Amino acid sequence: QKEVEQNSGPLSVPEGAIASLNCTYSDRVSQSFFWYRQYSGKSPELIMSIYSNGDKEDGRFTAQLNKASQYVSLLIRDSQPSDSATYLCAVLSIRETSYDKVIFGPGTSLSVIP
Amino acid sequence: GAVVSQHPSRVICKSGTSVKIECRSLDFQATTMFWYRQFPKKSLMLMATSNEGSKATYEQGVEKDKFLINHASLTLSTLTVTSAHPEDSSFYICSASWRAYTDTQYFGPGTRLTVL
């Protein structure tokens, strides 16, 4: 089982709609979760971090965390064509025998259609 | 805040040469820096983690003699690809965090290496 899983997509949504991106993880004791956006040919940029169960909102972005179900999601409201990118979910993996490490998922490609 | 720079942004070199990539945290002291590589349409692959003043921790399958990492100060880490070959051509990205491992990582803009 992969440690962090995401649907690869592409996920297509019309402009103005809500885009919903999902991520599941296998490490039950993970405490820190991150969403990054990566445009083609560019490096990832941080959108949001979340540490507690529930919702965290920042502008058009809402991160949702459910530790019991081991999933974290990202909602993008009023999607814009400029939101078209690959979205990476990252989870801090607590390791007993080595360093803790942030594990990145494979990313979901989002396409917002004008 | 949390700006990370990388230099060079692009490099083209002949097979057999060595290439050095610099990663700098511009407005904060980075206890930990990370080096990733990414092939087209693939996810990030962590190569190694470095802490200032100590040896880097390499991921399984990454040759430490091939990819030399130095983290000489709290604002600078370097990755040297030694005796580069065409299969080393990739997008190399560094990231930095304030504290070891548990903190948010901020990424540099990446370096695209092409080995002829």
Coordinates of N, CA and C in Angstrom, one line a residue:
Chain A
Q1 N 0.8 -1.2 0.0 CA 0.0 0.0 0.0 C 0.9 1.3 0.0
K2 N 0.6 2.2 -0.9 CA 1.3 3.4 -1.0 C 1.0 4.2 0.2
E3 N 1.9 5.0 0.7 CA 1.7 5.8 1.9 C 0.8 6.9 1.8
V4 N 0.8 7.6 0.6 CA -0.1 8.7 0.4 C -0.6 8.5 -1.0
E5 N -1.9 8.5 -1.1 CA -2.6 8.2 -2.4 C -3.5 9.3 -2.8
Q6 N -3.4 9.6 -4.1 CA -4.3 10.6 -4.7 C -4.8 10.1 -6.1
N7 N -5.9 10.5 -6.5 CA -6.4 10.2 -7.9 C -5.5 11.0 -8.8
S8 N -5.0 10.4 -9.8 CA -4.1 11.1 -10.7 C -4.8 12.1 -11.6
G9 N -6.1 11.9 -11.8 CA -6.9 12.7 -12.7 C -6.6 12.4 -14.1
P10 N -6.8 13.3 -15.1 CA -7.1 14.7 -14.8 C -8.6 14.9 -14.3
L11 N -8.7 15.8 -13.4 CA -10.0 16.3 -12.9 C -10.3 17.5 -13.6
S12 N -11.5 17.5 -14.3 CA -11.9 18.7 -15.1 C -13.1 19.3 -14.4
V13 N -13.1 20.6 -14.2 CA -14.3 21.3 -13.7 C -14.5 22.5 -14.5
P14 N -15.7 23.0 -14.6 CA -16.0 24.3 -15.3 C -15.6 25.4 -14.4
E15 N -15.3 26.5 -15.1 CA -14.9 27.7 -14.4 C -16.1 28.1 -13.4
G16 N -15.7 28.5 -12.2 CA -16.8 28.9 -11.2 C -17.2 27.8 -10.4
A17 N -17.0 26.5 -10.7 CA -17.4 25.4 -9.9 C -16.5 25.1 -8.8
I18 N -16.9 24.2 -7.9 CA -16.0 23.8 -6.8 C -15.2 22.5 -7.2
A19 N -13.9 22.6 -7.1 CA -13.1 21.5 -7.3 C -12.8 20.8 -6.0
S20 N -12.9 19.5 -6.0 CA -12.7 18.7 -4.8 C -11.5 17.7 -5.0
L21 N -10.5 17.8 -4.2 CA -9.3 17.0 -4.4 C -9.1 16.2 -3.1
N22 N -8.9 14.9 -3.3 CA -8.9 14.0 -2.1 C -7.5 13.3 -2.0
C23 N -7.2 12.9 -0.8 CA -6.0 12.3 -0.5 C -6.2 11.4 0.7
T24 N -5.6 10.2 0.6 CA -5.7 9.2 1.8 C -4.3 8.9 2.1
Y25 N -4.1 8.5 3.4 CA -2.7 8.2 3.9 C -2.8 7.0 4.8
S26 N -1.7 6.3 4.9 CA -1.7 5.1 5.6 C -1.1 5.1 7.1
D27 N -0.4 6.2 7.4 CA 0.2 6.3 8.7 C -0.7 6.9 9.7
R28 N -1.2 6.1 10.6 CA -2.3 6.5 11.5 C -1.8 7.6 12.5
V29 N -0.5 7.7 12.7 CA -0.1 8.7 13.7 C 0.4 10.0 13.1
S30 N 0.2 10.2 11.8 CA 0.6 11.4 11.1 C -0.2 12.6 11.8
Q31 N 0.5 13.7 11.9 CA 0.0 14.9 12.6 C -0.1 16.1 11.7
S32 N 0.7 16.1 10.7 CA 0.9 17.3 9.9 C 0.6 17.0 8.4
F33 N -0.2 17.9 7.8 CA -0.7 17.6 6.4 C -0.6 18.9 5.6
F34 N -0.2 18.8 4.4 CA 0.1 19.9 3.5 C -0.5 19.7 2.1
W35 N -1.0 20.9 1.6 CA -1.3 20.9 0.2 C -0.4 21.8 -0.6
Y36 N 0.1 21.3 -1.7 CA 1.0 22.1 -2.6 C 0.4 22.2 -4.0
R37 N 0.6 23.2 -4.7 CA 0.2 23.4 -6.1 C 1.5 23.4 -6.9
Q38 N 1.5 22.7 -8.0 CA 2.6 22.7 -8.9 C 2.2 23.0 -10.3
Y39 N 2.6 24.1 -10.9 CA 2.3 24.3 -12.3 C 3.4 23.6 -13.1
S40 N 3.0 23.3 -14.4 CA 3.9 22.5 -15.2 C 5.2 23.2 -15.4
G41 N 6.3 22.5 -15.1 CA 7.6 23.1 -15.3 C 8.1 23.9 -14.2
K42 N 7.3 24.0 -13.1 CA 7.6 24.8 -12.0 C 7.7 24.0 -10.7
S43 N 8.3 24.5 -9.6 CA 8.4 23.8 -8.4 C 7.1 24.0 -7.6
P44 N 6.8 23.1 -6.6 CA 5.6 23.2 -5.8 C 5.6 24.5 -4.9
E45 N 4.4 25.0 -4.7 CA 4.2 26.1 -3.8 C 3.2 25.7 -2.8
L46 N 3.4 26.1 -1.6 CA 2.5 25.8 -0.5 C 1.2 26.5 -0.6
I47 N 0.1 25.8 -0.5 CA -1.2 26.4 -0.4 C -1.7 26.5 1.0
M48 N -1.6 25.3 1.7 CA -2.2 25.3 3.1 C -1.6 24.1 3.9
S49 N -1.5 24.3 5.1 CA -1.2 23.2 6.0 C -2.4 23.1 7.0
I50 N -2.5 21.8 7.5 CA -3.6 21.6 8.4 C -3.1 20.5 9.4
Y51 N -3.5 20.7 10.7 CA -3.0 19.8 11.7 C -4.1 19.2 12.6
S52 N -5.3 19.8 12.6 CA -6.4 19.4 13.4 C -7.6 18.9 12.6
N53 N -8.3 18.0 13.1 CA -9.5 17.5 12.4 C -10.5 18.7 12.2
G54 N -11.1 18.6 11.0 CA -12.1 19.7 10.7 C -11.7 20.4 9.5
D55 N -12.2 21.6 9.4 CA -12.0 22.4 8.2 C -11.1 23.6 8.5
K56 N -10.3 24.0 7.5 CA -9.5 25.2 7.6 C -9.6 26.0 6.3
E57 N -10.0 27.2 6.4 CA -10.3 28.0 5.2 C -9.3 29.1 5.0
D58 N -8.9 29.3 3.8 CA -8.0 30.4 3.4 C -8.4 30.9 2.0
G59 N -9.2 32.0 2.0 CA -9.7 32.5 0.7 C -10.6 31.5 0.0
R60 N -10.3 31.1 -1.2 CA -11.1 30.2 -1.9 C -10.8 28.7 -1.6
F61 N -9.8 28.5 -0.8 CA -9.3 27.2 -0.5 C -9.8 26.7 0.9
T62 N -10.3 25.5 1.0 CA -10.7 24.9 2.3 C -10.0 23.5 2.4
A63 N -9.2 23.3 3.4 CA -8.7 22.0 3.6 C -9.5 21.3 4.7
Q64 N -9.8 20.0 4.5 CA -10.6 19.2 5.4 C -9.7 18.0 5.9
L65 N -9.7 17.8 7.1 CA -8.9 16.7 7.7 C -9.8 15.8 8.5
N66 N -9.7 14.5 8.3 CA -10.4 13.5 9.1 C -9.4 12.4 9.4
K67 N -8.8 12.5 10.6 CA -7.8 11.6 11.0 C -8.3 10.2 11.2
A68 N -9.6 10.0 11.7 CA -10.1 8.7 11.9 C -10.2 7.9 10.6
S69 N -10.6 8.6 9.6 CA -10.7 8.0 8.3 C -9.5 8.1 7.4
Q70 N -8.5 8.8 8.0 CA -7.2 9.0 7.3 C -7.3 9.6 5.9
Y71 N -8.1 10.7 5.8 CA -8.1 11.4 4.6 C -8.0 12.9 4.8
V72 N -7.5 13.5 3.8 CA -7.5 15.0 3.8 C -7.9 15.4 2.4
S73 N -8.7 16.5 2.4 CA -9.1 17.0 1.1 C -8.9 18.5 0.9
L74 N -9.0 18.9 -0.3 CA -8.8 20.3 -0.6 C -10.0 20.7 -1.5
L75 N -10.7 21.7 -1.1 CA -11.8 22.3 -1.9 C -11.4 23.6 -2.5
I76 N -11.6 23.8 -3.7 CA -11.3 25.1 -4.3 C -12.7 25.7 -4.8
R77 N -13.1 26.7 -4.2 CA -14.3 27.4 -4.6 C -14.1 28.3 -5.8
D78 N -15.2 28.5 -6.6 CA -15.1 29.5 -7.7 C -13.8 29.3 -8.5
S79 N -13.6 28.0 -8.9 CA -12.4 27.6 -9.7 C -12.2 28.6 -10.9
Q80 N -10.9 28.9 -11.1 CA -10.5 29.7 -12.1 C -9.5 29.0 -13.1
P81 N -9.5 29.3 -14.3 CA -8.5 28.7 -15.2 C -7.1 28.7 -14.6
S82 N -6.7 29.7 -13.9 CA -5.4 29.8 -13.3 C -5.2 28.8 -12.2
D83 N -6.2 28.1 -11.8 CA -6.1 27.1 -10.8 C -5.6 25.7 -11.4
S84 N -5.6 25.7 -12.7 CA -5.2 24.5 -13.4 C -3.8 24.2 -13.1
A85 N -3.5 23.1 -12.5 CA -2.2 22.7 -12.0 C -2.3 21.3 -11.5
T86 N -1.2 20.8 -11.0 CA -1.1 19.5 -10.3 C -1.1 19.9 -8.8
Y87 N -2.0 19.2 -8.0 CA -2.0 19.5 -6.6 C -1.5 18.3 -5.8
L88 N -0.5 18.6 -5.0 CA 0.2 17.5 -4.3 C -0.2 17.5 -2.8
C89 N -0.6 16.4 -2.3 CA -0.9 16.2 -0.9 C 0.4 15.7 -0.2
A90 N 0.7 16.2 0.9 CA 1.9 15.8 1.6 C 1.6 15.5 3.1
V91 N 2.2 14.4 3.6 CA 1.8 14.0 5.0 C 3.1 13.8 5.7
L92 N 3.2 14.3 7.0 CA 4.4 14.0 7.8 C 4.3 12.6 8.3
S93 N 5.2 11.7 8.0 CA 5.2 10.4 8.4 C 6.1 10.2 9.6
I94 N 5.5 9.7 10.7 CA 6.3 9.5 11.9 C 6.9 8.1 11.9
R95 N 8.2 8.1 12.0 CA 9.0 6.8 11.9 C 9.7 6.5 13.2
E96 N 9.5 5.3 13.6 CA 10.1 4.9 14.9 C 11.6 4.6 14.8
T97 N 12.0 4.2 13.6 CA 13.4 3.7 13.5 C 14.3 4.6 12.7
S98 N 13.7 5.7 12.2 CA 14.5 6.7 11.4 C 13.9 8.0 11.5
Y99 N 14.4 8.9 10.7 CA 13.9 10.3 10.8 C 12.4 10.4 10.3
D100 N 11.6 11.3 11.0 CA 10.3 11.6 10.4 C 10.5 12.2 9.1
K101 N 9.5 12.0 8.2 CA 9.7 12.4 6.8 C 8.4 12.8 6.2
V102 N 8.4 13.9 5.4 CA 7.2 14.3 4.7 C 7.1 13.4 3.5
I103 N 6.0 12.8 3.3 CA 5.7 12.0 2.1 C 4.8 12.7 1.2
F104 N 5.1 12.8 -0.1 CA 4.3 13.4 -1.0 C 3.5 12.4 -1.8
G105 N 2.2 12.7 -2.1 CA 1.4 11.9 -3.0 C 1.8 12.1 -4.4
P106 N 1.3 11.3 -5.3 CA 1.6 11.5 -6.7 C 1.1 12.7 -7.4
G107 N 0.1 13.3 -6.8 CA -0.5 14.5 -7.3 C -1.8 14.3 -8.1
T108 N -2.7 15.2 -8.1 CA -3.9 15.2 -8.9 C -3.8 16.4 -9.9
S109 N -4.0 16.1 -11.2 CA -4.0 17.1 -12.2 C -5.4 17.7 -12.3
L110 N -5.5 19.0 -12.1 CA -6.8 19.7 -12.2 C -6.8 20.6 -13.4
S111 N -7.9 20.5 -14.2 CA -8.1 21.4 -15.3 C -9.4 22.1 -15.2
V112 N -9.3 23.5 -15.1 CA -10.5 24.3 -15.0 C -10.8 24.8 -16.4
I113 N -12.0 24.5 -16.9 CA -12.4 24.8 -18.2 C -13.1 26.1 -18.3
P114 N -12.6 27.1 -19.1 CA -13.3 28.4 -19.2 C -14.7 28.3 -19.7
Chain B
G1 N 7.4 36.1 3.2 CA 8.6 35.4 3.7 C 8.7 34.0 3.2
A2 N 9.7 33.3 3.7 CA 10.0 31.9 3.4 C 10.4 31.8 1.9
V3 N 11.4 32.5 1.5 CA 11.8 32.5 0.1 C 13.1 31.6 0.0
V4 N 13.0 30.7 -1.0 CA 14.1 29.9 -1.3 C 14.6 30.0 -2.7
S5 N 15.9 30.2 -2.9 CA 16.4 30.4 -4.3 C 17.2 29.2 -4.7
Q6 N 17.3 29.0 -6.0 CA 18.2 28.0 -6.5 C 19.0 28.5 -7.7
H7 N 20.2 28.1 -7.8 CA 21.0 28.5 -8.9 C 21.9 27.4 -9.4
P8 N 22.0 27.2 -10.7 CA 21.4 27.9 -11.8 C 19.9 27.4 -12.0
S9 N 19.2 28.0 -12.8 CA 17.8 27.6 -13.1 C 17.8 26.5 -14.2
R10 N 18.8 26.6 -15.1 CA 19.0 25.7 -16.1 C 20.4 25.4 -16.4
V11 N 20.8 24.2 -16.7 CA 22.1 23.9 -17.0 C 22.2 22.8 -18.0
I12 N 23.0 23.0 -19.0 CA 23.2 22.0 -20.0 C 24.7 21.6 -20.0
C13 N 25.1 20.4 -19.9 CA 26.5 20.0 -19.8 C 26.7 18.7 -20.6
K14 N 28.0 18.5 -20.8 CA 28.4 17.3 -21.5 C 28.5 16.1 -20.5
S15 N 28.3 14.9 -21.0 CA 28.4 13.7 -20.2 C 29.8 13.6 -19.6
G16 N 29.9 13.3 -18.3 CA 31.2 13.2 -17.6 C 31.6 14.4 -16.8
T17 N 30.9 15.5 -17.0 CA 31.2 16.7 -16.2 C 30.4 16.7 -14.9
S18 N 30.8 17.5 -14.0 CA 30.1 17.6 -12.7 C 29.4 19.0 -12.7
V19 N 28.3 18.9 -12.0 CA 27.4 20.1 -12.0 C 27.0 20.4 -10.5
K20 N 27.2 21.6 -10.1 CA 26.9 22.0 -8.8 C 25.6 22.9 -8.8
I21 N 24.7 22.6 -7.9 CA 23.4 23.4 -7.8 C 23.4 23.9 -6.4
E22 N 23.1 25.2 -6.3 CA 23.0 25.9 -5.0 C 21.6 26.1 -4.6
C23 N 21.3 26.0 -3.3 CA 20.0 26.2 -2.7 C 20.2 27.2 -1.5
R24 N 19.5 28.3 -1.6 CA 19.6 29.3 -0.5 C 18.3 29.7 0.1
S25 N 18.2 29.7 1.4 CA 17.1 30.3 2.1 C 17.4 31.8 2.3
L26 N 16.5 32.6 1.7 CA 16.9 34.1 1.7 C 16.4 34.8 2.9
D27 N 15.4 34.4 3.5 CA 14.9 35.3 4.6 C 14.6 34.5 5.9
F28 N 15.2 33.3 6.0 CA 15.1 32.5 7.2 C 16.2 31.5 7.3
Q29 N 16.5 31.1 8.5 CA 17.5 30.1 8.7 C 16.9 28.7 8.6
A30 N 17.4 27.9 7.7 CA 16.9 26.6 7.4 C 17.7 25.5 8.1
T31 N 17.1 25.0 9.2 CA 17.8 23.9 9.9 C 17.9 22.7 9.0
T32 N 16.9 22.5 8.2 CA 16.9 21.3 7.3 C 16.6 21.7 5.9
M33 N 17.4 21.1 5.0 CA 17.1 21.2 3.5 C 16.9 19.9 2.9
F34 N 16.1 19.8 1.9 CA 15.8 18.6 1.2 C 16.1 18.8 -0.3
W35 N 16.5 17.7 -0.9 CA 16.7 17.7 -2.3 C 15.8 16.6 -3.0
Y36 N 15.1 17.0 -4.0 CA 14.2 16.2 -4.8 C 14.6 16.2 -6.2
R37 N 14.2 15.1 -6.9 CA 14.3 15.1 -8.4 C 12.9 14.7 -8.9
Q38 N 12.6 15.2 -10.1 CA 11.3 15.0 -10.6 C 11.4 14.8 -12.1
F39 N 11.0 13.6 -12.6 CA 10.9 13.4 -14.1 C 9.6 13.9 -14.6
P40 N 9.5 14.1 -15.9 CA 8.3 14.7 -16.5 C 7.1 13.9 -16.1
K41 N 6.1 14.6 -15.7 CA 4.8 14.0 -15.3 C 4.8 13.0 -14.2
K42 N 5.9 13.0 -13.4 CA 6.0 12.1 -12.3 C 6.1 12.9 -11.0
S43 N 5.9 12.2 -9.9 CA 5.9 12.9 -8.6 C 7.3 13.2 -8.1
L44 N 7.3 14.0 -7.1 CA 8.6 14.3 -6.5 C 9.2 13.1 -5.9
M45 N 10.5 12.9 -6.0 CA 11.2 11.8 -5.4 C 12.3 12.4 -4.5
L46 N 12.2 12.2 -3.2 CA 13.1 12.7 -2.2 C 14.5 12.0 -2.4
M47 N 15.5 12.7 -2.6 CA 16.8 12.2 -2.8 C 17.6 12.1 -1.4
A48 N 17.5 13.2 -0.7 CA 18.3 13.3 0.5 C 17.8 14.4 1.4
T49 N 18.1 14.3 2.7 CA 17.8 15.3 3.6 C 19.1 15.8 4.3
S50 N 19.3 17.1 4.4 CA 20.5 17.5 5.0 C 20.3 18.5 6.2
N51 N 21.0 18.4 7.2 CA 21.0 19.3 8.3 C 22.3 20.1 8.4
E52 N 22.2 21.3 8.7 CA 23.4 22.2 8.8 C 24.5 21.6 9.6
G53 N 25.7 21.4 9.0 CA 26.8 21.0 9.7 C 26.9 19.5 9.9
S54 N 26.0 18.7 9.3 CA 26.1 17.3 9.5 C 26.0 16.6 8.1
K55 N 26.3 15.3 8.1 CA 26.2 14.6 6.8 C 24.7 14.4 6.4
A56 N 24.5 14.4 5.1 CA 23.2 14.2 4.5 C 22.7 12.8 4.7
T57 N 21.4 12.7 4.9 CA 20.8 11.3 4.9 C 20.2 11.0 3.6
Y58 N 20.7 10.0 2.9 CA 20.2 9.7 1.6 C 19.1 8.6 1.6
E59 N 18.2 8.8 0.7 CA 17.1 7.8 0.5 C 17.7 6.5 -0.1
Q60 N 17.0 5.5 0.1 CA 17.4 4.2 -0.5 C 17.5 4.3 -2.0
G61 N 18.5 3.8 -2.5 CA 18.7 3.8 -4.0 C 19.4 5.0 -4.5
V62 N 19.6 6.0 -3.7 CA 20.3 7.2 -4.2 C 21.8 7.1 -3.8
E63 N 22.7 7.2 -4.8 CA 24.1 7.0 -4.6 C 24.7 8.3 -4.0
K64 N 25.2 8.1 -2.8 CA 25.8 9.3 -2.1 C 27.1 9.8 -2.8
D65 N 27.8 8.9 -3.5 CA 29.0 9.4 -4.2 C 28.7 10.0 -5.5
K66 N 27.5 9.8 -6.0 CA 27.1 10.4 -7.2 C 26.5 11.8 -7.0
F67 N 25.7 11.9 -5.9 CA 25.0 13.1 -5.6 C 25.6 13.6 -4.3
L68 N 26.5 14.5 -4.3 CA 27.2 15.0 -3.1 C 26.4 16.2 -2.6
I69 N 26.1 16.1 -1.3 CA 25.3 17.2 -0.7 C 26.1 17.8 0.4
N70 N 26.2 19.1 0.4 CA 26.9 19.9 1.5 C 25.9 20.9 2.0
H71 N 25.8 21.0 3.4 CA 24.9 22.0 4.0 C 25.8 22.7 5.0
A72 N 26.6 23.7 4.4 CA 27.6 24.3 5.2 C 27.1 25.4 6.1
S73 N 26.0 25.9 5.9 CA 25.4 27.0 6.7 C 23.9 26.9 6.8
L74 N 23.3 27.7 7.7 CA 21.9 27.6 7.8 C 21.1 28.2 6.7
T75 N 21.8 28.8 5.7 CA 21.2 29.4 4.5 C 21.6 28.8 3.2
L76 N 22.5 27.8 3.2 CA 23.0 27.3 1.9 C 23.3 25.8 2.0
S77 N 22.7 25.2 1.0 CA 23.0 23.8 0.7 C 23.4 23.6 -0.7
T78 N 24.3 22.7 -1.0 CA 24.6 22.5 -2.4 C 24.5 21.0 -2.8
L79 N 24.1 20.8 -4.0 CA 24.0 19.4 -4.6 C 25.0 19.4 -5.8
T80 N 25.9 18.4 -5.8 CA 26.8 18.3 -6.9 C 26.5 16.9 -7.5
V81 N 26.2 17.0 -8.8 CA 26.0 15.8 -9.6 C 27.4 15.5 -10.2
T82 N 28.0 14.4 -9.8 CA 29.3 14.1 -10.2 C 29.3 13.2 -11.5
S83 N 30.2 13.5 -12.4 CA 30.3 12.7 -13.6 C 28.9 12.4 -14.2
A84 N 28.2 13.5 -14.5 CA 26.8 13.4 -15.0 C 26.7 12.6 -16.3
H85 N 25.6 11.9 -16.4 CA 25.3 11.1 -17.6 C 23.9 11.5 -18.0
P86 N 23.5 11.2 -19.3 CA 22.2 11.6 -19.8 C 21.0 11.1 -18.9
E87 N 21.2 10.0 -18.2 CA 20.1 9.5 -17.4 C 19.9 10.4 -16.1
D88 N 20.9 11.3 -15.8 CA 20.8 12.2 -14.7 C 20.0 13.4 -15.1
S89 N 19.6 13.6 -16.3 CA 18.9 14.7 -16.8 C 17.5 14.7 -16.1
S90 N 17.2 15.8 -15.4 CA 16.0 15.8 -14.6 C 15.7 17.2 -14.1
F91 N 14.7 17.4 -13.3 CA 14.3 18.6 -12.7 C 14.7 18.4 -11.2
Y92 N 15.7 19.2 -10.7 CA 16.1 19.0 -9.3 C 15.6 20.2 -8.5
I93 N 14.9 19.9 -7.4 CA 14.3 20.9 -6.6 C 14.7 20.8 -5.2
C94 N 15.1 21.9 -4.6 CA 15.4 21.9 -3.1 C 14.3 22.5 -2.4
S95 N 14.2 22.1 -1.1 CA 13.2 22.8 -0.2 C 13.9 23.0 1.1
A96 N 13.4 23.9 1.9 CA 14.0 24.2 3.2 C 12.9 24.4 4.3
S97 N 13.2 24.0 5.5 CA 12.3 24.3 6.6 C 13.0 24.8 7.8
W98 N 12.3 25.5 8.6 CA 12.9 26.1 9.8 C 13.4 25.0 10.8
R99 N 12.5 24.1 11.0 CA 12.9 23.0 12.0 C 12.9 21.7 11.3
A100 N 13.6 20.8 11.9 CA 13.8 19.5 11.3 C 12.5 18.7 11.0
Y101 N 12.3 18.4 9.8 CA 11.3 17.4 9.4 C 9.8 17.8 9.6
T102 N 9.5 18.4 10.8 CA 8.1 18.5 11.1 C 7.5 19.8 10.6
D103 N 8.3 20.6 10.1 CA 7.8 22.0 9.7 C 7.5 22.0 8.2
T104 N 6.8 23.0 7.8 CA 6.5 23.2 6.4 C 7.7 23.4 5.6
Q105 N 7.7 22.8 4.4 CA 8.8 22.9 3.5 C 8.5 24.0 2.5
Y106 N 9.5 24.8 2.2 CA 9.3 25.8 1.2 C 10.3 25.5 0.0
F107 N 9.8 25.5 -1.2 CA 10.5 25.0 -2.3 C 11.2 26.1 -3.0
G108 N 12.4 25.8 -3.5 CA 13.1 26.6 -4.5 C 12.5 26.5 -5.9
P109 N 12.9 27.3 -6.8 CA 12.2 27.3 -8.2 C 12.7 26.1 -9.0
G110 N 13.7 25.4 -8.6 CA 14.1 24.2 -9.3 C 15.3 24.5 -10.3
T111 N 16.0 23.4 -10.7 CA 17.0 23.5 -11.6 C 16.8 22.4 -12.7
R112 N 16.8 22.8 -13.9 CA 16.6 21.8 -15.0 C 17.9 21.4 -15.5
L113 N 18.3 20.2 -15.3 CA 19.6 19.7 -15.8 C 19.4 18.8 -17.0
T114 N 20.2 19.2 -18.1 CA 20.2 18.4 -19.3 C 21.6 18.0 -19.5
V115 N 21.9 16.7 -19.6 CA 23.2 16.1 -19.8 C 23.2 15.6 -21.3
L116 N 24.1 16.1 -22.1 CA 24.2 15.7 -23.5 C 25.0 14.4 -23.7

